[in-house]
XYZ file of C-alpha atoms in Angstrom:
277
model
C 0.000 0.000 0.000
C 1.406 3.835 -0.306
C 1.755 5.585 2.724
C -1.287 7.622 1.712
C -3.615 4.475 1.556
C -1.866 3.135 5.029
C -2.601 7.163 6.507
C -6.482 6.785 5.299
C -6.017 2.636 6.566
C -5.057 3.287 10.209
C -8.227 6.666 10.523
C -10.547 3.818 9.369
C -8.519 1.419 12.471
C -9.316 4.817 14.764
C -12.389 4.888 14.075
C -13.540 1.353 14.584
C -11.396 1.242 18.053
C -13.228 4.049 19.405
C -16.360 2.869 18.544
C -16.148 -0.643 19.795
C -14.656 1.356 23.722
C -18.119 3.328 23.209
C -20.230 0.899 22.478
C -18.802 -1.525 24.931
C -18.409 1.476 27.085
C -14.541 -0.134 28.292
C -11.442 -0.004 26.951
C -7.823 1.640 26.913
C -8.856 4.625 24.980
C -5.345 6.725 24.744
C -2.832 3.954 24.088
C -4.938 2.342 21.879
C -4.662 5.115 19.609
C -1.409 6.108 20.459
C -0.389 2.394 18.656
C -2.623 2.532 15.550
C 0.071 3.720 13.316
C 2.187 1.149 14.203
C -0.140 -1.700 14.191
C -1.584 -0.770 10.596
C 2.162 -0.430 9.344
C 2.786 -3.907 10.355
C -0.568 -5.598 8.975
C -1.283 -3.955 5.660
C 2.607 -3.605 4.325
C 5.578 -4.791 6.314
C 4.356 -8.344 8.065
C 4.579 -11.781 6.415
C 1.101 -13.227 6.925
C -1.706 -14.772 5.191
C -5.214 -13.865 6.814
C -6.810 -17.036 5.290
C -4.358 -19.187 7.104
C -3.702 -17.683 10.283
C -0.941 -20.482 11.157
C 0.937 -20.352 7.837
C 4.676 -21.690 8.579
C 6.201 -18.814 6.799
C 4.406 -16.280 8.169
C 5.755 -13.412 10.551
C 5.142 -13.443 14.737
C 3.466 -10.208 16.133
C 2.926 -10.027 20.346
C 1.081 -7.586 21.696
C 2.769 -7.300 24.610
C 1.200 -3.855 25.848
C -2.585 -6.037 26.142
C -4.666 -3.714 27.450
C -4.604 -1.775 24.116
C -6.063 -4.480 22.360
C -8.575 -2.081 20.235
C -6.651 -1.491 17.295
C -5.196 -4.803 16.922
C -8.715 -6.649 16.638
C -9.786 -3.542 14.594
C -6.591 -4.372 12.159
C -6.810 -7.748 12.120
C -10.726 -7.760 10.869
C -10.425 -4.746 8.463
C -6.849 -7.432 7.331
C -9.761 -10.015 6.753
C -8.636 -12.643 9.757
C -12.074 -12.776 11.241
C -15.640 -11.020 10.371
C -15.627 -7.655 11.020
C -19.180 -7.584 12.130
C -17.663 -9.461 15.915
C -16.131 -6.320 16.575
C -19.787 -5.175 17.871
C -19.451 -7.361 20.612
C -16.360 -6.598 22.081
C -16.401 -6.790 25.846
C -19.806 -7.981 26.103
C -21.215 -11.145 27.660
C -20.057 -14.199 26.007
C -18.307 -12.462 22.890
C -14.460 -13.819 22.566
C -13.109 -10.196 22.336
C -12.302 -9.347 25.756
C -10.080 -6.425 27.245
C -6.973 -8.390 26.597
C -5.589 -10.481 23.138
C -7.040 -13.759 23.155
C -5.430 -16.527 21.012
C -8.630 -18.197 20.420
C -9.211 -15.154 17.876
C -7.616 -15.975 14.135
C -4.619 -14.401 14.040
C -3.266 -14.241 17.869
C -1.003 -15.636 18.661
C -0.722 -15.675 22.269
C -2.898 -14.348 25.006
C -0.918 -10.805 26.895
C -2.000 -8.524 29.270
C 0.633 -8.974 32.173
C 3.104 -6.279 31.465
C 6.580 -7.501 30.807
C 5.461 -10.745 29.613
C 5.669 -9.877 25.720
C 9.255 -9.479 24.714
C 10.477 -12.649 26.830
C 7.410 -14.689 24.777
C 8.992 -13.259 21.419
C 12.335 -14.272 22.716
C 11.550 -17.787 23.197
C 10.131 -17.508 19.259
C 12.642 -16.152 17.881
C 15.333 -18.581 19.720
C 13.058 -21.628 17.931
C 12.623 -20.037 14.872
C 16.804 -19.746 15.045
C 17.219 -23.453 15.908
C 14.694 -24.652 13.065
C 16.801 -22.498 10.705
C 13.614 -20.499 9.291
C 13.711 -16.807 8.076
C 10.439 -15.955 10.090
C 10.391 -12.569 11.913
C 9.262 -11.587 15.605
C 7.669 -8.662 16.001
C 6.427 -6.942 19.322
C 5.271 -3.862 20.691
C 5.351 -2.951 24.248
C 4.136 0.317 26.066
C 6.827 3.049 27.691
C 5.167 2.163 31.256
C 5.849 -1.109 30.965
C 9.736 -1.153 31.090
C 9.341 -0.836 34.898
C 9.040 -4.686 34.029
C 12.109 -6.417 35.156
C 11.322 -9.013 33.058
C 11.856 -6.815 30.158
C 15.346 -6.324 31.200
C 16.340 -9.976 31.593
C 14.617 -10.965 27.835
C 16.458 -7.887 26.491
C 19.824 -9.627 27.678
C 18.700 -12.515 26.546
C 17.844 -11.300 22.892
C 21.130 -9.903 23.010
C 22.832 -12.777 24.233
C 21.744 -15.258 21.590
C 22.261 -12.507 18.561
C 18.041 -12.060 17.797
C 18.256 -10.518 14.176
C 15.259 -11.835 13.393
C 13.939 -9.874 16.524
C 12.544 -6.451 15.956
C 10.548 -4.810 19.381
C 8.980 -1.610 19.334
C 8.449 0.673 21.903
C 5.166 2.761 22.154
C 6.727 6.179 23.909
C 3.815 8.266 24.591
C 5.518 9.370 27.802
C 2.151 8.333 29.967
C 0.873 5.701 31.754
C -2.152 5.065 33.719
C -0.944 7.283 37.051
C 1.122 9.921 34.871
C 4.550 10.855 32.978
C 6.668 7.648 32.722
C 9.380 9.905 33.968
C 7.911 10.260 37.196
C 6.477 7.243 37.916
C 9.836 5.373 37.128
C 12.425 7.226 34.561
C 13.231 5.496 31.870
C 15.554 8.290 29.598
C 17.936 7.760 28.240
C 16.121 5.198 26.708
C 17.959 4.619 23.728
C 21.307 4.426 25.678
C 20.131 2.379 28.128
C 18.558 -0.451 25.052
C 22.422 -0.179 23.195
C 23.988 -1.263 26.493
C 21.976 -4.318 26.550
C 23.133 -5.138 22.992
C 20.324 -3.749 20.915
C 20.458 -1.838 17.433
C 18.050 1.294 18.453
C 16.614 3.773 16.076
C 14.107 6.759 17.344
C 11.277 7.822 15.160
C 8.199 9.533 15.152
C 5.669 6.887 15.922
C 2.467 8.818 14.247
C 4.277 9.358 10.689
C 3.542 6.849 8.857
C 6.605 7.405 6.556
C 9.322 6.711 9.386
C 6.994 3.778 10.395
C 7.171 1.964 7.128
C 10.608 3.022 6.670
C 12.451 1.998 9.967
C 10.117 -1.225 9.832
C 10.995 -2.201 6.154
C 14.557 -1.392 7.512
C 14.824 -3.632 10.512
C 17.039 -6.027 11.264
C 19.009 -2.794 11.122
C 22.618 -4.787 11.894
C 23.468 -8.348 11.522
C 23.314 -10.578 14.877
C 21.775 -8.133 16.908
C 18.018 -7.893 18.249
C 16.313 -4.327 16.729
C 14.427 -1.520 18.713
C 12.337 0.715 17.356
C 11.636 3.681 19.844
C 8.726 5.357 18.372
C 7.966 8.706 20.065
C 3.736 8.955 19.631
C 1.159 10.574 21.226
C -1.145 9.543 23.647
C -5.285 9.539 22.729
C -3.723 10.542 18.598
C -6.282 11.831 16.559
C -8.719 12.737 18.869
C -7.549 16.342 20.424
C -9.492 16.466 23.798
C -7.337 13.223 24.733
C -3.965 13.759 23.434
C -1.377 14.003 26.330
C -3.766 13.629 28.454
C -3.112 10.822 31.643
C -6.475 10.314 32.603
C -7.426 8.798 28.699
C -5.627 5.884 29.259
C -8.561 4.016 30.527
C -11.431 7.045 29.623
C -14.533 6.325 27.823
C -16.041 9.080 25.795
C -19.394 10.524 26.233
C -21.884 10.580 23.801
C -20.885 14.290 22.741
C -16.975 13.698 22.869
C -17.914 10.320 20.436
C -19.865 12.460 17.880
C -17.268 15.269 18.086
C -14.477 12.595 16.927
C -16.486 11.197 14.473
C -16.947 14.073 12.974
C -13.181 15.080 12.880
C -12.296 11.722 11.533
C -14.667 12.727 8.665
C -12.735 15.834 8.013
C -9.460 13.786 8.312
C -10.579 11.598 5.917
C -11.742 14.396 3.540
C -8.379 15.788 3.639
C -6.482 12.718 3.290
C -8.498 12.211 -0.113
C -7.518 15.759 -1.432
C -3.744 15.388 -0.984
């Protein structure tokens, strides 16, 4: 797809991710869309995969490791064609199988997250087997800034490093806010990027809401031979929607019915511009 087609792609993965939190009136509102670049990037151009065989051999690994922002990923994988898109009406309702978190009874899942830190030691453990059965899949996995409190992520970023991960590539959603406040005052990550090279990682920063450096550093990774890749994408929290950009508090927010209408309305003037460029 051009990066035009994957801009208008991931407003149509907004939209549908904020109506299944109001409609289900649940959800991680803020990182969800925070992520949505990201998550389009990898399903409609850079990943390996084959919606009408969801366990295809040769097909690319994607964790979700941040769970709770599970939105956009069911909203991307039915608009990709893994599962009816009509299901996503049920989310979070009684008996429906899309819950708050990934669940890898969904087509297309491949393994149920939603305790923080968990993610990148999962996709180490795939890409070591993927190594040792000499195949050229990739791992892919996106985790949330907040979540590299996790000491776990620490010991699977050694561990990446350890056994040279090329065909590793984790991604970093760093909105700067988690669900109490700044990352930096909760527990301070920067410098990030130094901090990711001393464990042995090939780092590059981008903006995480241009779809442009997306594709590029994406299509780009493994960016260096025997070494696991990080892509440190600097987004916004609530993107797209201005009354919940960088704003805390939207990390687990519901809209009202007027804040709903407002942003449906803006995506329709999004959209309108996006089809006069």
């Amino acid at each position: 797809m051009t990066i035009q087609a994957l801009k208008q792609q991931a407003l149509e993965v907004r939209k549908t991710l904020l109506s299944m939190i109001y409609q289900a009136k649940t959800g991680h509102t803020g990182g969800a869309l925070s992520s949505t670049d990201l998550i389009t990037a990898l399903y409609f151009e850079v990943m390996h995969i084959d919606p009408s065989n969801p366990k295809w051999e040769g097909r690319d690994y994607f964790i979700l490791s941040k769970g709770h922002s599970v939105e956009g990923y069911l909203s991307a994988l039915a608009k990709r064609g893994f599962f009816d898109e009509s299901l996503l009406s049920t989310f979070c309702q009684y008996k429906s199988p899309l819950i708050g978190h990934p669940n890898n009874k969904i087509p297309g899942i491949e393994m149920n997250t939603g305790a923080l830190g968990h993610g990148l030691s999962i996709s180490v453990g795939m890409a070591i087997g993927l190594k040792k059965d000499k195949k050229p899949n990739r791992v892919f996995t996106l985790m949330g800034d907040g979540e590299l409190a996790e000491g776990s992520v620490w010991e699977a970023a050694m561990a990446a490093s350890h056994y040279k991960l090329d065909n590793l590539i984790a991604i970093v959603d760093r909105n700067h806010l988690q669900i109490s406040g700044s990352t930096e005052d909760v527990m301070g990550l920067e410098p990030l990027r130094e901090r990711w090279e001393s464990f042995g990682w090939q780092v590059e920063e981008i903006d995480g809401n241009s779809m442009l450096e997306v594709v590029n550093a994406l299509k780009a990774a493994p960016f260096k031979e025997h070494k696991p890749s990080l892509i440190i994408a600097n987004t916004t929290k609530g993107k797209g929607v201005k009354e919940m950009e960088d704003i805390p508090s939207w990390h687990h927010g519901v809209p009202n019915q007027h804040l709903y209408e407002q942003a449906m309305l803006d995506f329709e003037s999004m959209e309108k511009e996006l089809q006069n460029v």
